[in-house]
Coordinates of C-alpha atoms and ligand atoms in Angstrom, one line a residue:
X1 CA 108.1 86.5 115.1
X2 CA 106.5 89.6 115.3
X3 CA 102.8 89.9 115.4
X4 CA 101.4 93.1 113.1
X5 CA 98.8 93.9 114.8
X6 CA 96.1 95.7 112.7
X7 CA 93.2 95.2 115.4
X8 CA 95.4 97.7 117.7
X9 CA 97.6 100.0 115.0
X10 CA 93.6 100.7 113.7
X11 CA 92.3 101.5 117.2
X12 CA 95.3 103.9 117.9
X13 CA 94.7 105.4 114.5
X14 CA 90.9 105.6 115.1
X15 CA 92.4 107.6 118.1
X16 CA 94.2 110.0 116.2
X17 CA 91.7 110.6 114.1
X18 CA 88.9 111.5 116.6
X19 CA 91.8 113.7 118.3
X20 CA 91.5 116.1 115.2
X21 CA 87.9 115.5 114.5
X22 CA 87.5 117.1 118.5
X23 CA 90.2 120.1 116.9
X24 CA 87.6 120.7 113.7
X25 CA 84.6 120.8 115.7
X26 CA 86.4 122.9 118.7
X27 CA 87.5 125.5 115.7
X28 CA 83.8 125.4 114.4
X29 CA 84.7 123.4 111.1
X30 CA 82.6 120.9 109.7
X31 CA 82.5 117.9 111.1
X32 CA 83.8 115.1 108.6
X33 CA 81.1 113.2 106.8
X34 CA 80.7 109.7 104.9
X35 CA 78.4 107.9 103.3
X36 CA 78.1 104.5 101.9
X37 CA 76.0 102.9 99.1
X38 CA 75.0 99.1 99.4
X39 CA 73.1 97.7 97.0
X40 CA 71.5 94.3 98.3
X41 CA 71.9 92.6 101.3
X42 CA 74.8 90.1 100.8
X43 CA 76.0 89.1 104.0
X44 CA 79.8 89.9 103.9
X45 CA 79.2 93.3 102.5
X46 CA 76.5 94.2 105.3
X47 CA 79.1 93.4 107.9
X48 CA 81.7 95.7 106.1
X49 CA 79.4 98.5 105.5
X50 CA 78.1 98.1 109.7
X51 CA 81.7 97.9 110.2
X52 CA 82.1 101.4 108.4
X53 CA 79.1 103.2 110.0
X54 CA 80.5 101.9 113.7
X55 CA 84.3 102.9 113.1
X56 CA 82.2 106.6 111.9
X57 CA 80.8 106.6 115.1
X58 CA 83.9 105.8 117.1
X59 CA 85.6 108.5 115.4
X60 CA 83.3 111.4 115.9
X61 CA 82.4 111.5 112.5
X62 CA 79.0 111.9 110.6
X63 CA 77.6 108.7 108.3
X64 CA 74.4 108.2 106.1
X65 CA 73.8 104.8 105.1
X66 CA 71.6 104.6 101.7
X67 CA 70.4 100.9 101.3
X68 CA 69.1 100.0 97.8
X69 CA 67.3 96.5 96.3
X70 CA 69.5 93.9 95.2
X71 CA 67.3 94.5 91.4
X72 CA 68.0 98.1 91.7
X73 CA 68.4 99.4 88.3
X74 CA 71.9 100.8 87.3
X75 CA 70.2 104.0 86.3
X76 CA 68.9 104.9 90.0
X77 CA 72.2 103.6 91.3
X78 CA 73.6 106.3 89.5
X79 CA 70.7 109.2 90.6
X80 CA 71.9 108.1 93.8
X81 CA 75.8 108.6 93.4
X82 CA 74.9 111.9 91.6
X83 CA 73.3 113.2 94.6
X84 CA 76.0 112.1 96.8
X85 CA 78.1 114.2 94.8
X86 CA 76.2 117.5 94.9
X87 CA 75.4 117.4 98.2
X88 CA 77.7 119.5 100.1
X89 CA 77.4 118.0 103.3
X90 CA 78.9 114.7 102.3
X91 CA 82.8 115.2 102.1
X92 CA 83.8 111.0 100.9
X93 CA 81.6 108.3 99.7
X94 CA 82.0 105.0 98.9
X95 CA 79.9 102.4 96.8
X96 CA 80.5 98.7 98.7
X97 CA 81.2 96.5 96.0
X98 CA 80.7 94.3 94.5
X99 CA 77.9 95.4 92.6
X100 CA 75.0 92.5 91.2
X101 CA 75.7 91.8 88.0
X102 CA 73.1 93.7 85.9
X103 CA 75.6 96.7 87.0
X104 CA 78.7 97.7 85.6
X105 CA 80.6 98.3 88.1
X106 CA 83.2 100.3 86.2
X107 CA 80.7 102.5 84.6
X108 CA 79.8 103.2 88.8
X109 CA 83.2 103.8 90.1
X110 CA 83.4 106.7 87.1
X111 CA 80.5 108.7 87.7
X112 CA 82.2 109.0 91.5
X113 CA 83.2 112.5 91.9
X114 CA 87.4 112.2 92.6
X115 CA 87.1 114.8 95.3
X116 CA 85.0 112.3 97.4
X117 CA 86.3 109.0 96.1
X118 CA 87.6 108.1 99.6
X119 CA 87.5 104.4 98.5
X120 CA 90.5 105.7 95.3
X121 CA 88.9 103.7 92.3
X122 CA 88.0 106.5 90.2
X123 CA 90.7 106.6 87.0
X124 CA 91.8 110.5 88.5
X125 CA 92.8 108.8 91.5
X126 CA 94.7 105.8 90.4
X127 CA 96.4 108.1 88.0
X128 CA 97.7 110.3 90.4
X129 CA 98.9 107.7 92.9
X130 CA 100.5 106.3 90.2
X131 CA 102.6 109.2 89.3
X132 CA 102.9 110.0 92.9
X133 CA 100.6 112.9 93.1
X134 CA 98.3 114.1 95.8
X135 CA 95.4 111.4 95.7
X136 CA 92.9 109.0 97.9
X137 CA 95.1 106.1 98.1
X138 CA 92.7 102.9 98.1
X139 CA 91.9 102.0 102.0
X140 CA 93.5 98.5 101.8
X141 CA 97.1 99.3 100.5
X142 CA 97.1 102.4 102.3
X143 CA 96.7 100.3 105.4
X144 CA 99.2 97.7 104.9
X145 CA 101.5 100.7 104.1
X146 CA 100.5 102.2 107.8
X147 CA 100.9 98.9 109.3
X148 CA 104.7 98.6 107.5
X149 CA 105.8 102.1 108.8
X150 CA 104.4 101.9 112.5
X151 CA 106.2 98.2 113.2
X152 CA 109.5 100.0 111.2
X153 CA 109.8 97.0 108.5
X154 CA 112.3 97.8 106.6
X155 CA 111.1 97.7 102.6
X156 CA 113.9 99.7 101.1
X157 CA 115.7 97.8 98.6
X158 CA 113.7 94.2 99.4
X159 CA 112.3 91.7 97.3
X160 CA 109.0 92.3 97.8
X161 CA 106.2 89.6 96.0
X162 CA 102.7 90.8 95.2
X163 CA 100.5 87.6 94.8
X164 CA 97.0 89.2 93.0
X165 CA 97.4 91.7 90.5
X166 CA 93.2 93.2 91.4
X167 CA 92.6 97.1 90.9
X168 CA 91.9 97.0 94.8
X169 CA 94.6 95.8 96.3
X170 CA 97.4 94.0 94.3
X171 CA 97.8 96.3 91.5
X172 CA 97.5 99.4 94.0
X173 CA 100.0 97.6 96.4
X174 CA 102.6 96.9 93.7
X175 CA 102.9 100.5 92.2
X176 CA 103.0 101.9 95.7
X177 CA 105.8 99.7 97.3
X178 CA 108.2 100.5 94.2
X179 CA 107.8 103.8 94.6
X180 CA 110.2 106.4 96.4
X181 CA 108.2 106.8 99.4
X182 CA 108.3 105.6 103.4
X183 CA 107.2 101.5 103.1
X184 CA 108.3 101.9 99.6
X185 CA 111.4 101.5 97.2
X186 CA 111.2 98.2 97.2
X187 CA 112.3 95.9 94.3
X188 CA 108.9 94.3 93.4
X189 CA 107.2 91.3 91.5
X190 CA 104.0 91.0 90.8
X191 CA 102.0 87.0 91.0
X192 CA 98.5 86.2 89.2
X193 CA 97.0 82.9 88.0
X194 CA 98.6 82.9 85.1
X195 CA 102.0 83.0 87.0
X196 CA 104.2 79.6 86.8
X197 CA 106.8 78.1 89.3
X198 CA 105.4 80.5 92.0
X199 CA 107.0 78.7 94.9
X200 CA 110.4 79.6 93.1
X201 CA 109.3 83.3 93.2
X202 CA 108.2 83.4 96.7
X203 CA 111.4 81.5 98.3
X204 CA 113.6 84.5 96.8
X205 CA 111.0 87.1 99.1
X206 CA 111.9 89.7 102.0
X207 CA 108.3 90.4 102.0
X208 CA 104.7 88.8 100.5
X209 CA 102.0 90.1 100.4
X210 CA 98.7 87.6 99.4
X211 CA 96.1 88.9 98.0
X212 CA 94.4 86.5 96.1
X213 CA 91.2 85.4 98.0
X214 CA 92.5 81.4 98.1
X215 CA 92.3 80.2 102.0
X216 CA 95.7 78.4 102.8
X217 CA 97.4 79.0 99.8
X218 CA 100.8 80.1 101.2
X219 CA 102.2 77.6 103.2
X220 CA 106.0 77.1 105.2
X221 CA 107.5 75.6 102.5
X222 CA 107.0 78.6 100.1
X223 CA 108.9 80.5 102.1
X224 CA 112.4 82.0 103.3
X225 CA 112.9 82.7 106.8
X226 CA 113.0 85.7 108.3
X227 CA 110.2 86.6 105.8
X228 CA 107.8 89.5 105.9
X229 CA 104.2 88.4 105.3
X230 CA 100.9 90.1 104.6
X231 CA 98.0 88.1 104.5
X232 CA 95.0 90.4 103.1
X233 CA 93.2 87.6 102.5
X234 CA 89.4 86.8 103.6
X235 CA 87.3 83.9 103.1
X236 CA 84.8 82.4 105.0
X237 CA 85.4 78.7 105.3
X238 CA 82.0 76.7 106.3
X239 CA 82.9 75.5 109.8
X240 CA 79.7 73.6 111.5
X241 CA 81.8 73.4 114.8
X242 CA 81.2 77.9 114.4
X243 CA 78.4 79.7 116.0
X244 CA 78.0 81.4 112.8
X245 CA 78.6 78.6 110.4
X246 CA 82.0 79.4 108.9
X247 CA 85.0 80.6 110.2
X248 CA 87.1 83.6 108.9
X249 CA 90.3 82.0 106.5
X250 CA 93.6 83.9 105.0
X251 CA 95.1 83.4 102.3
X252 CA 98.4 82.0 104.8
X253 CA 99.0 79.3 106.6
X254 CA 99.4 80.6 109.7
X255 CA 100.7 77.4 111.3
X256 CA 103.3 76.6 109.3
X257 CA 104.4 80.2 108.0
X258 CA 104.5 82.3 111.2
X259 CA 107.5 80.4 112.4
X260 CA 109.5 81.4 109.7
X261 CA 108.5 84.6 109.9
X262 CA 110.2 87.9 111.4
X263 CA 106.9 89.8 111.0
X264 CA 103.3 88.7 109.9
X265 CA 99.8 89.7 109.8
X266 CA 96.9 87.3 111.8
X267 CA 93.2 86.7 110.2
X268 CA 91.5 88.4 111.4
X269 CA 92.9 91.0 113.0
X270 CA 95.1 92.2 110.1
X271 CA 94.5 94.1 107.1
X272 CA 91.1 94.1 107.6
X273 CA 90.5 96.9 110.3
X274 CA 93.5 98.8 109.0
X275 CA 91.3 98.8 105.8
X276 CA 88.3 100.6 107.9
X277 CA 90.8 102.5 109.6
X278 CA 92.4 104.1 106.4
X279 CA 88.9 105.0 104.9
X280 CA 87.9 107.2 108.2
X281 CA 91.7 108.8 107.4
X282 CA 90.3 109.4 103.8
X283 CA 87.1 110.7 104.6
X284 CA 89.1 113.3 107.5
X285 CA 91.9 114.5 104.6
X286 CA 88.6 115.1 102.3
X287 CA 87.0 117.4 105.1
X288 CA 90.3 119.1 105.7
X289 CA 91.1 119.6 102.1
X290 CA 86.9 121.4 101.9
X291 CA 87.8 123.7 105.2
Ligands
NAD1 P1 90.4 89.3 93.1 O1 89.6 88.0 93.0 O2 89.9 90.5 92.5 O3 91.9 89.0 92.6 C1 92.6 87.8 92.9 C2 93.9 87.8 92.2 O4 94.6 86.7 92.6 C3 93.8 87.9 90.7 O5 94.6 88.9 90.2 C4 94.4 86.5 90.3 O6 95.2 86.6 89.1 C5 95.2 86.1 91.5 N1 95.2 84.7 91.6 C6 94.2 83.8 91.6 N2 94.6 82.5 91.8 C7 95.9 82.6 91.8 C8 97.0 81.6 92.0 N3 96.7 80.3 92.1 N4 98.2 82.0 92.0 C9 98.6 83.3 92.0 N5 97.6 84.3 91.8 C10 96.4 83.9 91.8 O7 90.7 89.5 94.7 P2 90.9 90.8 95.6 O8 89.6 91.7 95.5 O9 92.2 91.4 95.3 O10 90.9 90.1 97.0 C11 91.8 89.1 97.4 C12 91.5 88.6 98.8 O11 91.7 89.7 99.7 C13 90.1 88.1 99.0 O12 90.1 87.1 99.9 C14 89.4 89.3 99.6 O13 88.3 89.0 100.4 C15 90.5 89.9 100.4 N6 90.4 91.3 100.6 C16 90.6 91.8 101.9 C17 90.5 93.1 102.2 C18 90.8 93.5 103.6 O14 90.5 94.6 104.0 N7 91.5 92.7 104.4 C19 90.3 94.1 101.2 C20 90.1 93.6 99.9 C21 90.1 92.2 99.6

């Protein structure tokens, strides 16, 4: 069994990245710039936004953090993304979701100019991934796709089973791994909650990748061996024995899947810091693409 390891794959892509952020600034190019919009203060999505601003840092780049009120009104929400987009010195931006519920989250994501949608939810974006255009590819599929090429899995031609069909990651991840492209032209099905005799689906799988937010779900006996497996996957799982009061779940069970399989993704230490990873690679193609 194979270990992917997204903690170090991210760290030697944060590398890369501040390699060519030290070539723009030695050239006397603009140094690369993100922002982030939270609204509210709920605990997971501050540590995901911190986590953004550090990796900006770490990289070289520039960040601007704008904070808003969990009751801030739709309308200034959207001043706010409006002067994101004109301002010139901001090449990406992204709005942390999810949004409270008095705001409609899709109505947000479309104001987003597509030119600095490093997060790739606006409709211009998703269109031209789909037809395989030049585009932001969303941070966590583009990740898992990274994570894929560097450890060499071989995807052409395999069964590949998508459990979550969300616009952020299962949807994304589906289209992309049928497509002609490297980590791609695989032969893929897609799983939701609606889906029946799952464990049927997922025996048949060279690779799985679960992505629908239920701690444990997969487990050994769902599985073939020799299987791929891509846990995206993050819950927090109340654990009073935990500093912190909870401990961090996938959607895999590690224990009893890892044996099985040839290559596999740990929580934490997976997907999620590719997922940081791939935005700073967004938010450096959106400064080259300006200069
Ligand atoms: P979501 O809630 O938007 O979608 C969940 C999907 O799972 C839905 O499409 C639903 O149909 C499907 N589903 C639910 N129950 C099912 C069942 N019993 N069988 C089969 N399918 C079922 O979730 P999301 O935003 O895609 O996130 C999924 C998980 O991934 C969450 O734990 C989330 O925290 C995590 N996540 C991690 C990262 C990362 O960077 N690692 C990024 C995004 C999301």
């Amino acid at each position: 069994m194979v270990l992917l390891d997204g903690k170090k794959t991210s760290e030697d892509l944060k590398i890369e990245i501040a390699k060519a952020v030290t070539k723009l600034k030695s050239e006397g190019k603009k140094t690369p710039h993100l922002a982030a919009i939270l609204v509210g203060s709920d605990g997971a999505s501050m540590t995901y936004v911190n986590g953004k601003v550090k990796a900006c840092e770490r990289v070289g780049f520039n960040s601007t953090l704008v904070e808003l009120p969990k009751d801030t009104t739709e309308e200034i929400l959207l001043e706010n993304i409006e002067r994101l987009n004109n301002d010139d010195d901001i090449d990406g931006f992204i709005v942390q979701l999810p949004l409270p519920k008095h705001i409609d989250e899709q109505k947000v994501l479309m104001v987003i100019n597509p030119d600095k949608d490093v997060d790739g939810f606006h409709p211009t974006n998703v269109g031209r991934m789909t037809l395989d255009l030049p585009c932001y590819l969303p941070a966590t599929p583009f990740g898992i796709l990274e994570l894929l090429e560097r450890y060499k899995v071989e995807t052409s031609g395999k069964d590949v089973v998508v459990i979550g069909r969300s616009h952020i990651v299962g949807r994304p991840m589906s289209i992309l791994m049928s497509q002609k492209r490297a980590a791609g032209n695989a032969t893929v099905t897609v799983a939701h909650s609606r889906s029946k005799n799952l464990k049927e689906v997922t025996l048949k799988a060279d690779i799985i990748v679960a992505a629908l937010g239920i701690p444990e779900f997969l487990t050994g006996d769902m599985v073939k061996d020799g299987v791929t497996i891509i846990d995206v996957g993050i819950t927090r799982v109340p654990d009073e024995t935990r500093k912190r009061g909870y401990r961090l779940a996938g959607d895999v069970h590690f224990e009893s899947v890892s044996p099985k399989s040839a290559f596999i993704t740990p929580v934490p230490g997976g997907v999620g810091p590719m997922t940081i990873a791939m935005l700073m690679k967004n938010t450096l193609l959106a400064c080259q693409r300006k200069s």
